[in-house]
Amino acid sequence: MKTWYKLFISFSLLLLLLCLSFGVIAAVSFFKDLYFPNMMSFEQARPFHVSAALFWILTAATGLIMYYKQELFGDAPMYHKLSPFYIGTWVFAVAAILLSYCFQQFGGREYWEFPPVWNLLLLVAWVYLLISFFGTLFRSGKEKPVYVWMWGTGLLFFLFTFTEQNLWHIAWFRESFLKEMTIQWKSNGSMVGAWNQMVYGLGLFLMVKISGDKEIARSKKAYFSYFLGLTNLIFNWGHHIYNIPTAGWVRGVSYTISMTEWVLVISIIQGFKSKLTEQRKFKHLLSYRLLIASEFWVFMNLLLALLMSVPAINRYTHGTHVTVAHAMGTTIGINTMILLASITFLFEADKEKKPAYRRNFAIGFWITQISLFAFWVFLIAAGLIKGMKMTASPSAPFTELMQNVYPVLKLFMYSGFVLFAGMSVLVIQLLSKAAGQLSTTDDSATN
Amino acid sequence: MVKRIFAVLLLAYICYSAFIYAYGAEGGAKPTADAVAGQSVWQSKNCQACHQLYGLGGYMGPDLTNIISDTIKGPVYAEAFIRSGTARMPNFHLSDQEVKELVAFLTWVDKSGKSRVPAENVTWYGSYKIDKQ
């Protein structure tokens, strides 16, 4: 079964490549009148990019969780048989969604823009996954470290928020546009919290593996940060809808809870870093570098998130590219770096001795980090320009407003091209390791 | 202990969600049949990829929350853009009925509130006070 999980994780890397490619296409189509007037339009390219990003994170996270669940707890025969159903149904649903976009079939909501019928397949796949995960866990009497709690919480709350995201099919939830928007963004916000639980759990698991210190995942501090993260998942989604005339306490609750969880994530990673010996750092250099990069991005996005969670500041950033900077900063800088670190570890890229491989990996890593920083800064700059102009002259024509932003957005686009190149190098390096491992794996031995 | 705290937070999630559904976002007009159909057109043409409602959505075109009540633009302006597109917006070749439904949807959205929060609504502790429509 481990071979199937490795194939599934390789599929997630292909989704990441697709996401990067359509990111470039969407950026060029944003300025298509300047470059290629007849190319794919923005509203066609964006869903490919967004859905591929979403499915990259979910596919990689669930693939890694299932792989490590089997390694930690084994697989009872019944639940073992469910995993191929999850993999098959999920891959089919993702392929169907991407195919729908090829035929310009939409119909869903923001981030879930495909025809809603495919949500049923995703739901079925997720239920298979939950039964397989929790079935194995409940049979195991072992005490569970905090990362297992985080995986389980992420998987469970994804089901809740995914269901909530589809409540709009029931007419009662569409009786008021305010209710409609509030619930849509409540579910979107909490869903990000759900996959963060899965991804941070994987990060923590990797720290334990690299450092060899199991206490990292059993300390009171680790459990405290897990519960704080869960509290944020439940209550801290209101910054998406500060400007919607909901009840005042919705803003109040969210503002109060804020994004305190990030501070603890940093302190855990810092604690982990200090425990590493120089010898171990060297041995796991590639995955370690990616984890340390995620620490930097946690810090940067923490600052941005804290500022955006103050309504008075949110007034200038909401509906601008500052929001995009936060979304991309966290999905690329944190989620993707942790997932790539986990995949690097899984495919044993750390053990690769060939200088050319390690050199290419290092080049890809540094191009990614430097271009991501530029990408993130240009987005914030574009957002602040738009936010200031929009607030100063609310009745100014949109085209006039955007004329001030376009030069910075072009810089953002160019940095995106470089980011595409850097990340593609990393993904191709990992795919080559995956191909090497899969071609030499005897599945009967790994089952 | 871990299980108990988890159970309490799970219960808090369920209760808070139910409370939000019931009391968190009341108000605003109910949609007409045309507005409901217009929302389907909005989604099937993926308008949210480029446009925002309450600042949520894409960044290529303007926020359309209050396009209908805009004293300079208004429904006629919105309809003209929907029918013919612009240099940056494709013409989706919508039927007369679909255009009518889309305008009805935008009218419903507009009646729910204002997208921009005026400076005087910001409180001393950094939050907002927003009046219901």
Coordinates of C-alpha atoms in Angstrom, one line a residue:
Chain A
M1 CA 0.0 0.0 0.0
K2 CA 2.9 2.3 0.7
T3 CA 3.7 2.3 -3.0
W4 CA 0.1 3.6 -3.7
Y5 CA 0.6 6.4 -1.2
K6 CA 3.9 7.3 -2.8
L7 CA 2.2 7.4 -6.2
F8 CA -0.6 9.5 -4.7
I9 CA 2.0 11.9 -3.3
S10 CA 3.7 12.1 -6.7
F11 CA 0.3 13.0 -8.2
S12 CA 0.2 15.9 -5.7
L13 CA 3.5 17.1 -7.0
L14 CA 2.1 17.1 -10.5
L15 CA -0.8 19.2 -9.2
L16 CA 1.7 21.6 -7.8
L17 CA 3.4 21.9 -11.2
L18 CA -0.1 22.5 -12.8
C19 CA -0.8 25.1 -10.2
L20 CA 2.4 26.9 -10.9
S21 CA 1.9 26.7 -14.7
F22 CA -1.6 28.1 -14.5
G23 CA -0.4 30.8 -12.1
V24 CA 1.9 32.0 -14.9
I25 CA -0.9 31.8 -17.5
A26 CA -3.4 33.6 -15.2
A27 CA -0.8 36.4 -14.6
V28 CA -0.2 36.8 -18.3
S29 CA -3.9 36.7 -19.0
F30 CA -4.4 39.5 -16.5
F31 CA -2.3 41.7 -18.8
K32 CA -3.3 39.9 -22.0
D33 CA -4.2 43.1 -23.8
L34 CA -0.5 44.0 -23.4
Y35 CA 0.9 40.6 -24.4
F36 CA -1.3 38.0 -26.0
P37 CA -4.8 39.3 -26.8
N38 CA -6.1 35.9 -28.0
M39 CA -4.9 33.8 -25.1
M40 CA -7.0 32.1 -22.4
S41 CA -9.0 34.7 -20.5
F42 CA -8.4 35.3 -16.8
E43 CA -11.7 33.9 -15.5
Q44 CA -10.8 30.6 -17.3
A45 CA -7.2 30.4 -16.1
R46 CA -7.8 31.4 -12.5
P47 CA -9.9 28.4 -11.5
F48 CA -7.2 26.0 -12.8
H49 CA -4.6 27.8 -10.7
V50 CA -6.8 28.0 -7.5
S51 CA -8.2 24.5 -7.7
A52 CA -4.8 22.9 -8.4
A53 CA -3.3 24.8 -5.4
L54 CA -6.1 23.6 -3.2
F55 CA -5.8 20.0 -4.3
W56 CA -2.0 20.1 -4.2
I57 CA -2.2 20.9 -0.5
L58 CA -5.1 18.4 0.3
T59 CA -3.7 15.6 -1.8
A60 CA -0.1 15.9 -0.4
A61 CA -1.3 16.3 3.2
T62 CA -3.7 13.4 3.1
G63 CA -1.2 11.2 1.2
L64 CA 1.5 11.9 3.7
I65 CA -0.8 11.4 6.7
M66 CA -2.1 8.0 5.4
Y67 CA 1.5 6.9 4.7
Y68 CA 2.7 7.8 8.2
K69 CA -0.5 6.5 9.8
Q70 CA 0.3 3.1 8.3
E71 CA 3.9 3.4 9.5
L72 CA 2.9 4.3 13.0
F73 CA -0.1 2.1 13.6
G74 CA -0.2 -0.4 10.8
D75 CA -3.4 -1.1 8.9
A76 CA -6.2 -3.4 9.9
P77 CA -7.3 -5.4 6.8
M78 CA -10.7 -3.8 6.5
Y79 CA -9.4 -0.2 6.7
H80 CA -6.4 -1.1 4.6
K81 CA -8.8 -2.0 1.8
L82 CA -10.5 1.4 2.0
S83 CA -7.4 3.4 1.1
P84 CA -7.5 2.5 -2.6
F85 CA -11.1 3.7 -2.7
Y86 CA -10.1 7.0 -1.3
I87 CA -7.2 7.4 -3.7
G88 CA -9.2 6.3 -6.7
T89 CA -12.3 8.4 -6.0
W90 CA -10.2 11.5 -5.1
V91 CA -8.0 11.3 -8.2
F92 CA -11.1 10.8 -10.4
A93 CA -12.8 13.8 -8.8
V94 CA -9.8 16.0 -9.3
A95 CA -9.4 14.9 -12.9
A96 CA -13.2 15.5 -13.5
I97 CA -12.9 19.0 -12.0
L98 CA -10.0 20.0 -14.2
L99 CA -11.7 18.5 -17.2
S100 CA -14.8 20.6 -16.4
Y101 CA -12.7 23.7 -16.5
C102 CA -11.3 22.7 -19.9
F103 CA -14.9 22.8 -21.2
Q104 CA -15.5 26.1 -19.3
Q105 CA -18.0 24.4 -16.9
F106 CA -18.2 26.4 -13.7
G107 CA -21.1 26.8 -11.2
G108 CA -19.5 26.8 -7.7
R109 CA -18.3 29.4 -5.3
E110 CA -15.0 31.2 -4.7
Y111 CA -12.1 28.5 -4.5
W112 CA -14.7 25.8 -5.5
E113 CA -15.6 27.1 -8.9
F114 CA -16.4 23.7 -10.5
P115 CA -19.9 22.3 -11.1
P116 CA -21.1 21.4 -7.6
V117 CA -22.0 17.8 -8.5
W118 CA -18.3 17.0 -8.2
N119 CA -18.5 17.9 -4.5
L120 CA -20.4 14.6 -4.0
L121 CA -17.4 12.6 -5.2
L122 CA -15.0 14.6 -3.0
L123 CA -17.3 14.0 -0.1
V124 CA -17.5 10.2 -0.7
A125 CA -13.7 10.1 -1.0
W126 CA -13.3 12.0 2.3
V127 CA -15.6 9.7 4.1
Y128 CA -13.5 6.7 2.9
L129 CA -10.5 8.5 4.2
L130 CA -12.0 9.3 7.6
I131 CA -13.2 5.7 8.1
S132 CA -9.7 4.4 7.2
F133 CA -7.9 6.9 9.4
F134 CA -10.1 6.7 12.5
G135 CA -10.8 3.0 12.2
T136 CA -7.1 2.3 12.4
L137 CA -6.6 4.8 15.2
F138 CA -9.4 3.5 17.4
R139 CA -8.1 0.0 17.1
S140 CA -4.7 1.1 18.3
G141 CA -4.4 1.4 22.1
K142 CA -1.2 3.4 21.8
E143 CA -1.1 6.9 23.3
K144 CA -1.3 9.4 20.5
P145 CA 1.2 12.3 20.2
V146 CA -0.1 15.7 19.4
Y147 CA 0.6 15.5 15.6
V148 CA -1.8 12.6 15.4
W149 CA -4.5 14.7 17.1
M150 CA -3.7 17.5 14.6
W151 CA -4.1 15.1 11.7
G152 CA -7.4 13.8 13.0
T153 CA -8.7 17.3 13.8
G154 CA -7.8 18.6 10.4
L155 CA -9.4 15.6 8.6
L156 CA -12.6 15.9 10.7
F157 CA -13.0 19.7 10.5
F158 CA -12.4 19.6 6.8
L159 CA -15.5 17.4 6.5
F160 CA -17.5 19.9 8.7
T161 CA -16.3 23.0 6.8
F162 CA -16.7 21.3 3.4
T163 CA -20.3 20.4 4.2
E164 CA -20.9 23.9 5.5
Q165 CA -19.4 25.3 2.3
N166 CA -22.3 23.5 0.5
L167 CA -25.1 24.6 2.7
W168 CA -26.1 27.2 0.0
H169 CA -27.9 24.4 -1.9
I170 CA -30.5 24.6 0.9
A171 CA -32.9 27.6 0.2
W172 CA -33.0 28.7 3.9
F173 CA -29.3 29.6 3.8
R174 CA -30.0 31.9 0.7
E175 CA -32.8 33.8 2.3
S176 CA -30.5 36.7 3.1
F177 CA -27.4 37.7 1.2
L178 CA -25.7 38.5 4.5
K179 CA -26.3 35.0 5.8
E180 CA -25.1 33.6 2.5
M181 CA -21.8 35.5 2.6
T182 CA -21.2 35.0 6.3
I183 CA -21.6 31.3 6.1
Q184 CA -19.6 31.0 2.9
W185 CA -16.6 32.8 4.4
K186 CA -17.0 31.2 7.8
S187 CA -16.5 27.9 6.1
N188 CA -13.7 29.0 3.9
G189 CA -11.8 30.6 6.9
S190 CA -12.3 27.5 9.1
M191 CA -11.3 25.2 6.3
V192 CA -7.9 26.9 6.0
G193 CA -7.6 26.2 9.7
A194 CA -8.5 22.6 9.1
W195 CA -5.8 22.0 6.5
N196 CA -3.3 24.0 8.6
Q197 CA -3.9 21.4 11.3
M198 CA -3.0 18.6 8.9
V199 CA 0.1 20.5 7.5
Y200 CA 1.4 21.7 10.9
G201 CA 0.9 18.2 12.2
L202 CA 3.1 16.9 9.4
G203 CA 5.7 19.6 10.2
L204 CA 5.8 18.6 13.8
F205 CA 6.1 14.9 12.9
L206 CA 9.0 15.7 10.7
M207 CA 10.7 17.6 13.5
V208 CA 10.4 14.6 15.7
K209 CA 11.8 12.4 13.0
I210 CA 14.7 14.7 12.2
S211 CA 15.6 15.5 15.8
G212 CA 14.8 12.1 17.3
D213 CA 13.2 13.9 20.2
K214 CA 9.7 12.5 20.8
E215 CA 9.1 14.9 23.6
I216 CA 8.6 17.7 21.1
A217 CA 5.2 16.2 20.3
R218 CA 4.2 15.3 23.8
S219 CA 5.0 18.5 25.7
K220 CA 2.3 20.7 27.3
K221 CA 3.4 23.5 25.1
A222 CA 2.7 21.4 22.0
Y223 CA -0.8 20.5 23.2
F224 CA -1.4 24.2 24.2
S225 CA -0.5 25.4 20.7
Y226 CA -2.7 22.6 19.2
F227 CA -5.7 23.7 21.2
L228 CA -5.0 27.4 20.5
G229 CA -4.9 26.5 16.8
L230 CA -8.2 24.7 17.1
T231 CA -9.8 27.7 18.9
N232 CA -8.6 29.9 16.1
L233 CA -10.1 27.5 13.5
I234 CA -13.5 27.8 15.2
F235 CA -13.7 31.5 16.0
N236 CA -11.1 33.4 13.9
W237 CA -12.6 33.6 10.4
G238 CA -14.4 37.0 10.9
H239 CA -11.6 39.1 9.4
H240 CA -12.9 37.9 5.9
I241 CA -16.2 39.7 6.5
Y242 CA -15.5 42.6 8.8
N243 CA -17.2 45.0 6.3
I244 CA -20.4 42.9 6.0
P245 CA -23.2 44.3 8.2
T246 CA -23.4 41.2 10.4
A247 CA -24.0 41.3 14.1
G248 CA -21.3 43.3 15.8
W249 CA -20.2 40.4 18.1
V250 CA -19.1 38.4 15.0
R251 CA -16.4 41.0 14.5
G252 CA -15.7 41.3 18.2
V253 CA -15.1 37.5 18.7
S254 CA -12.8 37.3 15.7
Y255 CA -10.9 40.4 16.6
T256 CA -10.4 39.2 20.1
I257 CA -9.3 35.7 19.3
S258 CA -7.0 37.0 16.5
M259 CA -4.0 35.0 15.3
T260 CA -2.2 34.2 18.4
E261 CA -1.5 30.6 17.3
W262 CA 1.3 31.7 15.0
V263 CA 3.5 32.9 17.9
L264 CA 3.4 29.4 19.5
V265 CA 4.2 27.7 16.2
I266 CA 7.4 29.9 16.0
S267 CA 8.4 29.0 19.5
I268 CA 8.0 25.3 18.9
I269 CA 10.1 25.4 15.7
Q270 CA 12.7 27.5 17.6
G271 CA 12.8 24.9 20.3
F272 CA 13.3 22.2 17.8
K273 CA 16.1 24.0 16.1
S274 CA 18.1 24.4 19.3
K275 CA 17.9 20.6 19.9
L276 CA 19.4 19.6 16.6
T277 CA 23.0 18.5 16.6
E278 CA 25.2 19.7 13.8
Q279 CA 25.6 16.2 12.6
R280 CA 21.8 15.7 12.2
K281 CA 21.4 19.1 10.6
F282 CA 23.9 18.0 7.9
K283 CA 22.3 14.6 7.4
H284 CA 18.9 16.0 6.8
L285 CA 20.0 19.3 5.2
L286 CA 17.4 19.5 2.3
S287 CA 14.3 18.9 4.4
Y288 CA 15.7 21.0 7.2
R289 CA 16.2 23.9 5.0
L290 CA 12.6 23.8 3.8
L291 CA 11.4 23.6 7.4
I292 CA 13.5 26.6 8.4
A293 CA 12.2 28.5 5.4
S294 CA 8.6 27.8 6.6
E295 CA 9.6 29.3 10.0
F296 CA 10.7 32.5 8.3
W297 CA 7.4 32.6 6.4
V298 CA 5.4 31.9 9.5
F299 CA 7.0 35.0 11.1
M300 CA 6.4 37.2 8.1
N301 CA 2.8 36.2 7.6
L302 CA 2.1 36.4 11.3
L303 CA 3.0 40.1 11.2
L304 CA 0.8 40.6 8.2
A305 CA -2.1 38.6 9.6
L306 CA -2.0 40.4 12.9
L307 CA -2.2 43.7 11.2
M308 CA -5.0 42.6 8.9
S309 CA -7.0 41.3 11.9
V310 CA -7.4 44.8 13.3
P311 CA -10.6 46.1 11.6
A312 CA -9.3 49.7 11.3
I313 CA -6.3 48.4 9.3
N314 CA -8.4 45.8 7.5
R315 CA -10.4 48.7 6.1
Y316 CA -7.4 49.6 3.9
T317 CA -6.3 46.0 3.1
H318 CA -9.6 44.2 2.5
G319 CA -10.4 43.6 -1.2
T320 CA -6.8 44.4 -2.2
H321 CA -3.8 42.4 -3.1
V322 CA -2.6 42.5 0.6
T323 CA -5.2 39.7 1.1
V324 CA -3.6 37.8 -1.8
A325 CA -0.2 38.3 -0.3
H326 CA -1.4 36.7 2.9
A327 CA -3.1 33.9 1.1
M328 CA -0.1 33.2 -1.2
G329 CA 2.4 33.8 1.6
T330 CA 0.8 31.2 3.8
T331 CA 0.0 28.6 1.1
I332 CA 3.4 28.8 -0.6
G333 CA 5.7 30.0 2.2
I334 CA 4.3 27.8 5.0
N335 CA 2.0 25.0 3.7
T336 CA 4.0 24.2 0.6
M337 CA 7.4 24.5 2.3
I338 CA 6.3 22.1 5.1
L339 CA 4.8 19.7 2.5
L340 CA 7.9 19.8 0.3
A341 CA 10.0 19.2 3.4
S342 CA 7.9 16.1 4.3
I343 CA 8.1 14.8 0.7
T344 CA 11.9 15.4 0.6
F345 CA 12.2 13.4 3.8
L346 CA 9.8 10.6 2.6
F347 CA 11.6 10.2 -0.8
E348 CA 14.9 10.3 1.0
A349 CA 16.3 13.2 -1.0
D350 CA 18.4 14.0 2.0
K351 CA 20.4 10.9 1.5
E352 CA 21.2 11.8 -2.1
K353 CA 25.0 12.0 -2.4
K354 CA 25.3 13.2 -6.0
P355 CA 26.7 16.8 -6.0
A356 CA 24.7 17.7 -9.1
Y357 CA 21.4 16.8 -7.4
R358 CA 22.2 18.6 -4.2
R359 CA 23.4 21.7 -6.2
N360 CA 20.2 21.8 -8.3
F361 CA 18.1 21.4 -5.1
A362 CA 20.0 24.3 -3.5
I363 CA 19.6 26.5 -6.6
G364 CA 15.8 25.7 -6.7
F365 CA 15.5 26.4 -3.0
W366 CA 17.2 29.8 -3.1
I367 CA 15.5 31.0 -6.3
T368 CA 12.2 30.0 -4.7
Q369 CA 12.9 31.9 -1.4
I370 CA 14.2 35.1 -3.0
S371 CA 11.5 35.3 -5.7
L372 CA 8.8 34.5 -3.2
F373 CA 10.0 37.4 -1.0
A374 CA 9.8 39.8 -4.0
F375 CA 6.5 38.3 -5.1
W376 CA 5.0 38.8 -1.5
V377 CA 6.4 42.4 -1.2
F378 CA 5.1 43.5 -4.6
L379 CA 1.6 42.1 -3.7
I380 CA 1.6 44.0 -0.5
A381 CA 2.7 47.2 -2.2
A382 CA 0.0 46.8 -4.9
G383 CA -2.6 46.2 -2.3
L384 CA -1.6 49.2 -0.2
I385 CA -1.6 51.5 -3.2
K386 CA -5.1 50.3 -4.1
G387 CA -6.3 50.4 -0.5
M388 CA -5.1 54.0 0.1
K389 CA -6.4 55.3 -3.2
M390 CA -9.8 53.5 -2.8
T391 CA -10.2 54.9 0.7
A392 CA -9.2 58.4 -0.2
S393 CA -11.4 58.6 -3.3
P394 CA -14.2 55.9 -3.1
S395 CA -16.0 57.2 -6.2
A396 CA -12.9 57.2 -8.5
P397 CA -13.4 55.0 -11.6
F398 CA -11.9 51.5 -11.2
T399 CA -9.7 51.8 -14.3
E400 CA -8.2 55.1 -13.1
L401 CA -7.6 53.5 -9.7
M402 CA -5.9 50.4 -11.2
Q403 CA -3.6 52.5 -13.4
N404 CA -1.6 53.3 -10.2
V405 CA -1.4 49.6 -9.3
Y406 CA -0.5 48.0 -12.7
P407 CA 3.3 48.9 -12.6
V408 CA 3.7 47.1 -9.3
L409 CA 1.5 44.2 -10.5
K410 CA 3.8 43.8 -13.5
L411 CA 6.8 43.5 -11.1
F412 CA 4.7 40.9 -9.1
M413 CA 4.2 39.0 -12.4
Y414 CA 7.9 39.0 -13.3
S415 CA 8.8 37.7 -9.8
G416 CA 6.1 35.1 -10.3
F417 CA 7.9 33.8 -13.4
V418 CA 11.1 33.4 -11.4
L419 CA 9.2 31.7 -8.6
F420 CA 7.7 29.3 -11.1
A421 CA 11.2 28.4 -12.3
G422 CA 12.6 27.9 -8.8
M423 CA 9.7 25.8 -7.5
S424 CA 9.7 23.7 -10.7
V425 CA 13.3 22.8 -10.1
L426 CA 12.4 21.6 -6.6
V427 CA 9.4 19.6 -7.8
I428 CA 11.3 18.0 -10.7
Q429 CA 14.1 17.0 -8.3
L430 CA 11.5 15.4 -6.0
L431 CA 9.7 13.7 -8.8
S432 CA 13.0 12.2 -10.0
K433 CA 13.6 10.8 -6.6
A434 CA 10.0 9.5 -6.5
A435 CA 10.4 7.8 -9.9
G436 CA 13.7 6.2 -8.7
Q437 CA 12.1 4.8 -5.6
L438 CA 8.9 3.6 -7.3
S439 CA 10.8 1.8 -10.0
T440 CA 12.9 -0.1 -7.5
T441 CA 10.1 -0.8 -4.9
D442 CA 8.9 -4.3 -4.4
D443 CA 5.3 -3.6 -3.3
S444 CA 4.9 -7.0 -1.6
A445 CA 7.7 -5.9 0.7
T446 CA 6.2 -2.6 1.6
N447 CA 2.6 -3.7 2.1
Chain B
M1 CA -7.7 15.6 29.6
V2 CA -6.9 16.1 26.0
K3 CA -10.1 14.3 24.9
R4 CA -12.2 16.5 27.3
I5 CA -10.8 19.8 26.0
F6 CA -11.3 18.5 22.4
A7 CA -14.9 17.6 23.2
V8 CA -15.5 21.1 24.8
L9 CA -14.1 22.8 21.7
L10 CA -16.1 20.6 19.3
L11 CA -19.3 21.5 21.2
A12 CA -18.3 25.2 21.1
Y13 CA -17.9 24.8 17.3
I14 CA -21.3 23.3 16.9
C15 CA -23.0 25.8 19.2
Y16 CA -21.2 28.8 17.7
S17 CA -22.1 27.7 14.1
A18 CA -25.8 27.2 15.0
F19 CA -25.8 30.7 16.7
I20 CA -24.2 32.3 13.6
Y21 CA -26.7 30.6 11.3
A22 CA -29.6 31.8 13.5
Y23 CA -28.5 35.3 14.7
G24 CA -25.1 36.2 13.2
A25 CA -26.3 37.6 9.9
E26 CA -29.9 38.4 10.0
G27 CA -31.5 41.1 7.8
G28 CA -31.4 42.2 4.2
A29 CA -34.1 41.5 1.7
K30 CA -35.2 38.0 0.6
P31 CA -34.2 37.2 -3.0
T32 CA -36.8 37.3 -5.8
A33 CA -37.0 34.3 -8.2
D34 CA -35.0 36.3 -10.7
A35 CA -32.3 37.1 -8.2
V36 CA -31.9 33.4 -7.3
A37 CA -31.6 32.6 -11.0
G38 CA -29.2 35.5 -11.4
Q39 CA -27.0 34.0 -8.7
S40 CA -26.7 30.8 -10.7
V41 CA -25.7 32.9 -13.8
W42 CA -23.1 34.7 -11.7
Q43 CA -21.6 31.3 -10.6
S44 CA -21.9 29.5 -13.9
K45 CA -20.1 32.4 -15.7
N46 CA -17.6 32.5 -12.9
C47 CA -18.0 36.2 -12.4
Q48 CA -16.3 36.0 -9.0
A49 CA -13.0 35.2 -10.7
C50 CA -12.7 38.9 -11.6
H51 CA -15.3 40.8 -9.5
Q52 CA -15.8 41.2 -5.8
L53 CA -18.9 41.4 -3.6
Y54 CA -18.1 43.0 -0.3
G55 CA -14.4 42.9 -1.3
L56 CA -14.4 39.1 -1.7
G57 CA -13.6 37.6 -5.1
G58 CA -11.2 38.4 -7.9
Y59 CA -9.2 41.5 -8.5
M60 CA -9.4 42.2 -12.2
G61 CA -12.7 44.1 -12.3
P62 CA -14.4 46.4 -9.8
D63 CA -16.4 45.4 -6.7
L64 CA -20.0 45.2 -7.7
T65 CA -21.7 45.2 -4.3
N66 CA -23.2 48.7 -4.8
I67 CA -23.1 49.1 -8.5
I68 CA -26.9 49.3 -8.8
S69 CA -27.4 52.1 -6.2
D70 CA -24.4 54.0 -7.6
T71 CA -25.7 57.4 -8.6
I72 CA -23.3 57.7 -11.5
K73 CA -23.5 54.1 -12.7
G74 CA -26.7 52.3 -11.7
P75 CA -28.6 49.4 -13.4
V76 CA -28.5 50.8 -17.0
Y77 CA -24.7 51.1 -16.8
A78 CA -24.4 47.6 -15.3
E79 CA -26.6 46.1 -18.0
A80 CA -24.7 47.7 -20.8
F81 CA -21.4 46.2 -19.5
I82 CA -23.0 42.8 -19.0
R83 CA -24.3 42.8 -22.6
S84 CA -21.2 44.0 -24.4
G85 CA -18.2 43.4 -22.2
T86 CA -15.2 45.7 -22.3
A87 CA -11.6 45.5 -23.5
R88 CA -10.8 43.5 -20.4
M89 CA -14.1 41.7 -19.9
P90 CA -15.4 39.1 -22.4
N91 CA -18.9 39.4 -23.9
F92 CA -20.6 36.3 -22.5
H93 CA -23.5 36.5 -25.0
L94 CA -26.1 36.3 -22.3
S95 CA -29.8 36.1 -23.3
D96 CA -32.1 39.0 -22.3
Q97 CA -33.5 36.8 -19.5
E98 CA -30.1 36.0 -18.1
V99 CA -29.1 39.7 -18.2
K100 CA -32.4 40.6 -16.3
E101 CA -31.7 37.9 -13.7
L102 CA -28.1 39.0 -13.2
V103 CA -29.2 42.6 -12.7
A104 CA -31.9 41.3 -10.2
F105 CA -29.1 39.4 -8.3
L106 CA -26.9 42.5 -8.1
T107 CA -30.0 44.5 -6.9
W108 CA -30.5 42.0 -4.1
V109 CA -26.8 42.2 -3.2
D110 CA -26.9 46.0 -3.2
K111 CA -29.9 46.1 -0.8
S112 CA -28.0 44.1 1.8
G113 CA -25.6 46.8 2.8
K114 CA -22.6 49.0 1.8
S115 CA -19.2 47.5 0.9
R116 CA -17.1 50.4 2.0
V117 CA -16.9 51.2 5.7
P118 CA -16.8 55.0 6.3
A119 CA -14.0 56.4 8.5
E120 CA -16.4 57.7 11.1
N121 CA -17.6 54.1 11.8
V122 CA -14.2 53.0 13.1
T123 CA -14.2 52.9 16.9
W124 CA -11.3 54.0 19.2
Y125 CA -10.4 50.3 19.9
G126 CA -9.9 49.6 16.2
S127 CA -13.2 47.8 15.3
Y128 CA -16.2 49.0 13.2
K129 CA -19.8 49.9 13.9
I130 CA -21.9 49.1 10.9
D131 CA -25.6 50.1 10.7
K132 CA -28.0 47.5 9.3
Q133 CA -29.8 48.4 6.1

